[in-house]
Amino acid sequence: MNNNTQTLPLLFFLLFLFLSFNHIHSWKKEEFRTCHQTPFCNRARSRTSSTSTPLIAADVTISDGNLIAKLIPKAKQEETQPNTNTNTNPLLLSLSVHQNGVVRLTIDEDPSLSPPKSRFQVPDVVVSEFHNTKLWLQRLTQETLDGDDSPSSVVYVSDGFDAVLRHDPFEVFVRDKSNGNTRVVSLNSNGLFDFEQLKVKGEGDDWEESFRSHRDKRPYGPQSISFDVTFHDADFVYGIPEHATSLALKPTKGPGVEESEPYRLFNLDVFEYIHDSPFGLYGSVPFMLSHGKARGSSGFFWLNAAEMQIDVLGSGWDAENGISKLPKNRVDTLWMSEAGVVDAFFFVGPTPKDVVKQYTSVTGMPAMPQLFSIAYHQCRWNYRDEEDVEHVDSKFDEFDIPYDVLWLDIEHTDGKKYFTWDNVLFPNPAEMQRKIAAKGRRMVTIVDPHIKRDESFPLHKEASEKGYYVKDSSGNDYDGWCWPGSSSYLDMLSPEIRSWWGDKFSYQNYVGSTPSLYIWNDMNEPSVFNGPEVTMPRDALHVGGVEHREVHNAYGYYFHMATSEGLVKRGDGKDRPFVLSRALFAGTQRYGAIWTGDNTAEWEHLRVSVPMVLTLGLTGVSFSGADVGGFFGNPEPELLVRWYQLGAFYPFFRAHAHHDTKRREPWLFGERNTELIRDAIHVRYALLPYYYTLFREANTTGVPVMRPLWMEFPSEETTFSNDEAFMIGDSLLVQGIYTERAKQASVYLPGKEAWYDFRTGNVYKGGVTHKLGVTEESIPVFMRAGTILTRKDRFRRSSTQMTNDPYTLVIALNSSQEAEGQLYIDDGSSFNFLQGAYIHRRFIFKDGKLTSLDLAPASSSNARYPVNNVIERIILLGHAFGSKNALVEPSNQKVDIELAPFWVQRKNSPAVMTIRKPNVRVADDWTIKIL
Ligand code: NOJ
C-alpha cells in the first residue's frame, strides 16, 4: 500500500466530519441559490410584456375530443419552414375538458420537428380515473371578444363555464357564463408567456452553470418555461407548499411591496429553517387556490417537477412597467420553471371545497389511514436501545398517558444501513416489537433513500449490480455523502426499481421486522450533504435519459410511493400502509403522511406550523403535522405544553426532538405539566371517532381534516387571512396560543350561529371577535352550533384498546334547535372498507328528536362491518333544561336526562344536559325523542 491509499480514506473521513458538522449546526443562507443566482429565474423575472415574443394561436381545430392549435410567434406568422436553432418553432397546444369544471392545457414542442430530446412529462401523478372524466369535445365556436380584431375559440366546460382560447394575442382562460362571461382563471393575460425550446449545441454555446463549487453541464441548454396566471375576482391566493410563511400568500413583487424572492418550489433539506420566508423547503406542490368575496374560489395546478419559482404580484402591478393605476380585484402571478412542459389544470370552483375536490380528482384522494396512525406518536432521535424503548413505553402507562406508536431514528441501524439493526443496542428487535404490540401499540423505523456504498451490504451490492442507481453526468453511479458516508441513490423514477424496493419490506427481507412495524422515509428530497444546495446535481441522470433537473421535485414522491406500495405487498394487500415522508409532491396524499421537517422550539415556529399544515391540507395532503415541541432546541415547559395543546389537533400528531436536545417525554416537567400534557393527549383520543370520520371524508372528497376558516365560511372576509385559528371538520374551531404567559386571546367566531366552548359548554355569539381570558389549562376550542360530533371518553393505553368502547354524542344546537353530524367506523386497518365493510351514520336533531340514519350505500349485509358499540351518553348543548326523560324508539324505552359533567374524567367539569345510558347500538336505525 502506498502512502496515498492510506491517507485518502482518512481525508475523506475528515471531510465528511467537517461537512456533517456544518450540516447539523448551521443553516447557511449562502448555500442556497437566490432567484438572482438562478439564470432561468432571473431571465423570466426581468421580462416585460414588450420584451416577450408575442405568440398567436393558429390552425385551431378539434381532434380526438380535444381542442388543438399551434402557437407561433406573431411576426413569423407567414413563415412555414421550421427553424432548427431558434425559439420560434411552432409549439403544440392541446386543451381538454373534464367533468366537474376541470380544464387541462398542455403545450410542448412539436415532435415532428425533431427536437434534440423529448421533454419530461411527469408520470404517475394524474390518476387513471381522471382520464375517464374527459368530455369528448365535438365542436368549438368562434367569437370575437370585445376590443379584439381576431376571433377566439370557445368550448363548453359545464353549464356555468366555457374555456376560451384567444388567438391573438394568445391567452387561455375559463369564464363564468352566469357572471357576464367574466374570466375566472386565465393564462398569459399579461403576455409574459415564454417557452425556451431545446437546441442543438452550436459552436460557442456555453450553457454550463456554476454555483459555489458545483458545475452543471446543462447539455440541452436553456429550456425554461414561464407564464403569468391571473385569478380574477380574487382577494388572496393560497397553496404552493412548502414554505414557512403565512396562509394567504404575501405579494413578492409589485408597487409598495418590499422586493422579495419569489416563492421557491425546489425540494431541499433546509436546516434550521426560518419561520417567515418564501424559501422552498422539503416539498413542492405547484397548485394554487384563490379566494375572494366577490366570486369564491378557483385554482391552478402546473404538473411540472423541475425547479419552480412563483411570484405573487401585488395589487397595482402591471406587466409592462411593474406599476399600474388601474384598480383591480384580481391576483396576478408569474410561474417560472427550469424545464419540463406545460401541463396545467384550471379549476373553476366556485367554493373552496369544490376547488380541492377538483384538484384531488386529478391527483388522487388522500389514502385512508389506519386508525392507530391518527393517534399520538412518540419519537426522538434516538431511543437508544431496547431498554430505553421498554422504559419509555412503560412510563406512558405509569403516567396514564395514551400513545400508539414509538419511533426509532437512524441510530437503530447497523452503520446507517437501512433494513438492519445495531445488534448491540437492538439484539432482539422482533421481540421488542411484539412486547409493544401486546399493548395494541406499533413501532416505526426510519428508512432513508441513500444507500451506503459498502460492498458487504447486500442491498448496495444488488442495486449496483442491477444498475439501479441514479447516474452522474458521466454515466457512473452517482456517489454523494449522507449519514452513512459515501452513498448512492436508487432511481425511483423507474417502476421496476420501485417494485424491487417494495419487496425489501417483506418480512423475509427486512429481518427483525414484524407486522406491527411501519416506516418513516426521511432525507428524500434527496438530501446530499456535499451536493449543490445539499441535494443531487441537476445533470445527474435517471432512466430514459431524464435529467435530475426535470424530475427533482418528484424524487421523494416516487420513493414514498415505492415504500408505501412495498408495505401493501408485505401485508398481502390486507394492511393499509403507514409511511411518513419528509419530501412531497402533487399526489403524495395517496401514499401517506407528511411532517414539516426540522422546526425549532420557538413560539414563532409553533405559530407558523398552523399555516404550513393548513396549506398542505388545501393541496390535498391532509395527513400532516409539525414536530410537537420543535425539533431543534429545548422548549420551555410552557411552550411544550402549548405545543401539545395545539398539536393534539394536527391531523398527524407526533412529538420529536433532535439528539442534542434534552429528553422531553411528557412526564419530565413536573406534575402539573404532565397533567396538562396528558389532558391535551386525552382530548385527541376522545376525538378519534370524529377525526377518523373526517379522514374518511378527505378520502372520498379531498376536503382536508384541518381547514382554514374561510373553507367553512367562504363569504366572511375577516377569515380570509386568519391563520392563527383553524377548523377541524365543520364543527370545531381551534385557536392556538402563540405567546408566553398569555392571559387573553382575541378569537373571531365566524357565522351567524353561536359557538360552545369545548371545555365548559358555555355559549358565545357568532360573527364577533371575543376577548377571552386564557388559562394554562387549554387553548380556546369551540364547537359550532348546528353540528354533532362523536367522542370516546374512556381512556386506555392506545387507540386499539378503545375499539369496543361506547360513544358519547355531543349535540350543539343552533338557534332553530337543530344540528347534524356524521360518524364513520370500519376495522381501522384493512382495505375491507372498499368492499363496503363500514358503518356510516348520519345524526340529525330536529323538532326535539335525534334520528340516526344509515349513510352507507345499500350493500350486501355480510360486507358490513359488524360492531356492537353503543352510545352511552348524549350531551345536548343549547337545549333548555327541564325535560327529565327521553323516549328511545323502536325499543320504546324511557331513559333519564340529567345534568352531568361535560367531560366525565375531568375534575370540576361543568354540568351539561345529558341523556344518560340510551345504550342504542351505533350501527342501528333509531330515534330518541326528548319528552
Ligand atoms: C432529519 C429529519 O428531519 C429528522 O426528523 C431526523 O431526526 C434526522 N434527519 C435524523 O434522521
mmCIF file with all atom_site columns, C-alpha atoms and ligand atoms in Angstrom, residues 381 409-410 446 483 520 522-523 582 595 598 631 656, ligand 1:
data_model
loop_
_atom_site.group_PDB
_atom_site.id
_atom_site.type_symbol
_atom_site.label_atom_id
_atom_site.label_alt_id
_atom_site.label_comp_id
_atom_site.label_asym_id
_atom_site.label_entity_id
_atom_site.label_seq_id
_atom_site.pdbx_PDB_ins_code
_atom_site.Cartn_x
_atom_site.Cartn_y
_atom_site.Cartn_z
_atom_site.occupancy
_atom_site.B_iso_or_equiv
_atom_site.pdbx_formal_charge
_atom_site.auth_seq_id
_atom_site.auth_comp_id
_atom_site.auth_asym_id
_atom_site.auth_atom_id
_atom_site.pdbx_PDB_model_num
ATOM   1  C CA . TRP A 1 381 ? -33.582 10.971 17.632 1.00 0.00 ? 381 TRP A CA 1
ATOM   2  C CA . ASP A 1 409 ? -34.475 7.105  14.180 1.00 0.00 ? 409 ASP A CA 1
ATOM   3  C CA . ILE A 1 410 ? -31.258 6.363  12.232 1.00 0.00 ? 410 ILE A CA 1
ATOM   4  C CA . ILE A 1 446 ? -36.593 5.044  9.558  1.00 0.00 ? 446 ILE A CA 1
ATOM   5  C CA . TRP A 1 483 ? -25.500 9.799  7.058  1.00 0.00 ? 483 TRP A CA 1
ATOM   6  C CA . TRP A 1 520 ? -40.510 6.635  8.059  1.00 0.00 ? 520 TRP A CA 1
ATOM   7  C CA . ASP A 1 522 ? -36.652 10.911 5.589  1.00 0.00 ? 522 ASP A CA 1
ATOM   8  C CA . MET A 1 523 ? -33.984 12.803 3.582  1.00 0.00 ? 523 MET A CA 1
ATOM   9  C CA . ARG A 1 582 ? -40.482 14.491 4.516  1.00 0.00 ? 582 ARG A CA 1
ATOM   10 C CA . TRP A 1 595 ? -44.423 16.360 8.530  1.00 0.00 ? 595 TRP A CA 1
ATOM   11 C CA . ASP A 1 598 ? -36.821 20.346 11.218 1.00 0.00 ? 598 ASP A CA 1
ATOM   12 C CA . PHE A 1 631 ? -37.083 19.616 16.598 1.00 0.00 ? 631 PHE A CA 1
ATOM   13 C CA . HIS A 1 656 ? -39.989 14.596 18.000 1.00 0.00 ? 656 HIS A CA 1
HETATM 14 C C1 . NOJ B 2 .   ? -33.676 14.800 9.535  1.00 0.00 ? 1   NOJ B C1 1
HETATM 15 C C2 . NOJ B 2 .   ? -35.115 14.713 9.952  1.00 0.00 ? 1   NOJ B C2 1
HETATM 16 O O1 . NOJ B 2 .   ? -35.821 15.846 9.547  1.00 0.00 ? 1   NOJ B O1 1
HETATM 17 C C3 . NOJ B 2 .   ? -35.193 14.486 11.443 1.00 0.00 ? 1   NOJ B C3 1
HETATM 18 O O2 . NOJ B 2 .   ? -36.550 14.414 11.824 1.00 0.00 ? 1   NOJ B O2 1
HETATM 19 C C4 . NOJ B 2 .   ? -34.440 13.240 11.816 1.00 0.00 ? 1   NOJ B C4 1
HETATM 20 O O3 . NOJ B 2 .   ? -34.475 13.074 13.202 1.00 0.00 ? 1   NOJ B O3 1
HETATM 21 C C5 . NOJ B 2 .   ? -32.998 13.337 11.329 1.00 0.00 ? 1   NOJ B C5 1
HETATM 22 N N1 . NOJ B 2 .   ? -32.965 13.611 9.924  1.00 0.00 ? 1   NOJ B N1 1
HETATM 23 C C6 . NOJ B 2 .   ? -32.212 12.072 11.624 1.00 0.00 ? 1   NOJ B C6 1
HETATM 24 O O4 . NOJ B 2 .   ? -32.756 11.009 10.957 1.00 0.00 ? 1   NOJ B O4 1
#
